[in-house]
Amino acid sequence: MSTTAVDPDLARIDAELDALLSECDPKKVDNATFRGARFDRGLAWVHFPVGHGGLNMRPDLNRRVEERLRAAGAAPQDPATFFIALAGPTIVTHGSEEVKKRFLRPMF
């Protein structure tokens, strides 16, 4: 029996990633479709609220998401879209529900 404690957030991330990858293979669908499915599962920015691309988890878990998705063949984020790293947190923090729904998924 292992004495290593299981991080429940990490286990949830892995379960969501497993489900995403079984439903939507990044090597078989276009990048926009894959990223939309990723957003819908809360794996866009895991520290964002549920329903807005996140799972209300620690931001350091984003690294796990990126590592697993790259290993599965998902394309990396286009460096030309760096503004998302700045605009996303601003919108999720200060935007109305209408603004969040209008911009977060399409911009991801």
Coordinates of C-alpha atoms in Angstrom, one line a residue:
M1 CA 0.0 0.0 0.0
S2 CA 1.3 3.4 -0.9
T3 CA 1.6 6.1 1.7
T4 CA 1.8 8.9 -0.9
A5 CA -1.2 11.2 -0.5
V6 CA -3.2 11.7 -3.7
D7 CA -3.8 15.3 -4.6
P8 CA -7.6 15.4 -5.3
D9 CA -7.2 18.4 -7.6
L10 CA -4.5 16.6 -9.6
A11 CA -6.7 13.5 -9.8
R12 CA -9.6 15.6 -11.1
I13 CA -7.4 17.3 -13.7
D14 CA -6.2 13.9 -14.9
A15 CA -9.7 12.6 -15.1
E16 CA -10.9 15.6 -17.1
L17 CA -7.9 15.2 -19.4
D18 CA -8.6 11.5 -19.9
A19 CA -12.2 12.3 -20.8
L20 CA -11.2 15.1 -23.1
L21 CA -8.6 13.1 -24.9
S22 CA -11.0 10.1 -25.3
E23 CA -13.7 12.3 -26.7
C24 CA -11.6 14.6 -28.8
D25 CA -8.3 13.4 -30.2
P26 CA -6.1 16.5 -30.9
K27 CA -4.4 14.7 -33.8
K28 CA -7.8 14.0 -35.5
V29 CA -9.7 17.3 -35.1
D30 CA -8.9 20.8 -36.0
N31 CA -7.3 23.0 -33.4
A32 CA -10.3 25.3 -33.0
T33 CA -12.6 22.3 -32.3
F34 CA -10.1 20.8 -29.8
R35 CA -9.6 24.1 -28.0
G36 CA -13.4 24.6 -27.7
A37 CA -13.7 21.1 -26.2
R38 CA -10.8 21.9 -23.8
F39 CA -12.5 25.2 -22.7
D40 CA -15.8 23.4 -22.2
R41 CA -14.1 20.8 -19.9
G42 CA -12.6 23.6 -17.7
L43 CA -9.1 23.0 -19.0
A44 CA -8.5 26.3 -20.7
W45 CA -7.4 28.1 -17.5
V46 CA -8.0 25.7 -14.6
H47 CA -7.9 28.6 -12.0
F48 CA -10.8 30.3 -13.7
P49 CA -14.4 29.7 -12.5
V50 CA -16.4 26.7 -13.6
G51 CA -18.3 27.5 -16.7
H52 CA -15.7 30.1 -17.8
G53 CA -13.0 27.7 -19.0
G54 CA -11.8 26.7 -15.5
L55 CA -12.3 24.4 -12.6
N56 CA -11.7 26.8 -9.6
M57 CA -8.3 25.1 -9.0
R58 CA -4.8 26.2 -8.3
P59 CA -3.1 27.9 -11.2
D60 CA 0.0 25.7 -11.0
L61 CA -2.1 22.8 -12.3
N62 CA -2.2 24.5 -15.7
R63 CA 1.3 23.1 -16.2
R64 CA -0.1 19.5 -15.8
V65 CA -2.7 20.3 -18.4
E66 CA -0.2 21.7 -20.9
E67 CA 2.3 18.8 -20.4
R68 CA -0.4 16.1 -20.9
L69 CA -1.9 17.8 -23.9
R70 CA 1.5 18.3 -25.6
A71 CA 2.3 14.6 -25.0
A72 CA -1.1 13.7 -26.6
G73 CA -0.2 15.7 -29.7
A74 CA -2.1 18.9 -29.1
A75 CA -0.7 22.0 -30.7
P76 CA 0.9 24.5 -28.4
Q77 CA -0.6 28.0 -27.9
D78 CA 0.2 30.3 -30.8
P79 CA 2.6 33.0 -29.5
A80 CA 0.7 35.6 -31.5
T81 CA -2.2 35.1 -29.1
F82 CA -0.3 36.2 -26.0
F83 CA -2.9 38.9 -25.3
I84 CA -5.1 36.1 -24.0
A85 CA -2.9 35.7 -21.0
L86 CA -3.6 39.3 -20.2
A87 CA -7.2 39.8 -21.3
G88 CA -8.6 36.5 -19.9
P89 CA -7.9 37.2 -16.3
T90 CA -9.2 40.8 -16.6
I91 CA -12.4 39.6 -18.2
V92 CA -13.0 36.8 -15.7
T93 CA -12.3 39.2 -12.8
H94 CA -14.1 42.3 -13.9
G95 CA -16.5 41.3 -16.7
S96 CA -20.2 40.8 -16.3
E97 CA -21.6 37.3 -16.9
E98 CA -22.6 38.5 -20.4
V99 CA -19.1 39.7 -21.2
K100 CA -17.6 36.5 -19.9
K101 CA -19.9 34.4 -22.0
R102 CA -19.3 36.6 -25.1
F103 CA -15.5 36.7 -25.0
L104 CA -13.8 33.9 -23.0
R105 CA -14.5 30.8 -25.1
P106 CA -14.1 32.5 -28.5
M107 CA -10.8 34.2 -27.4
F108 CA -9.4 30.9 -26.1

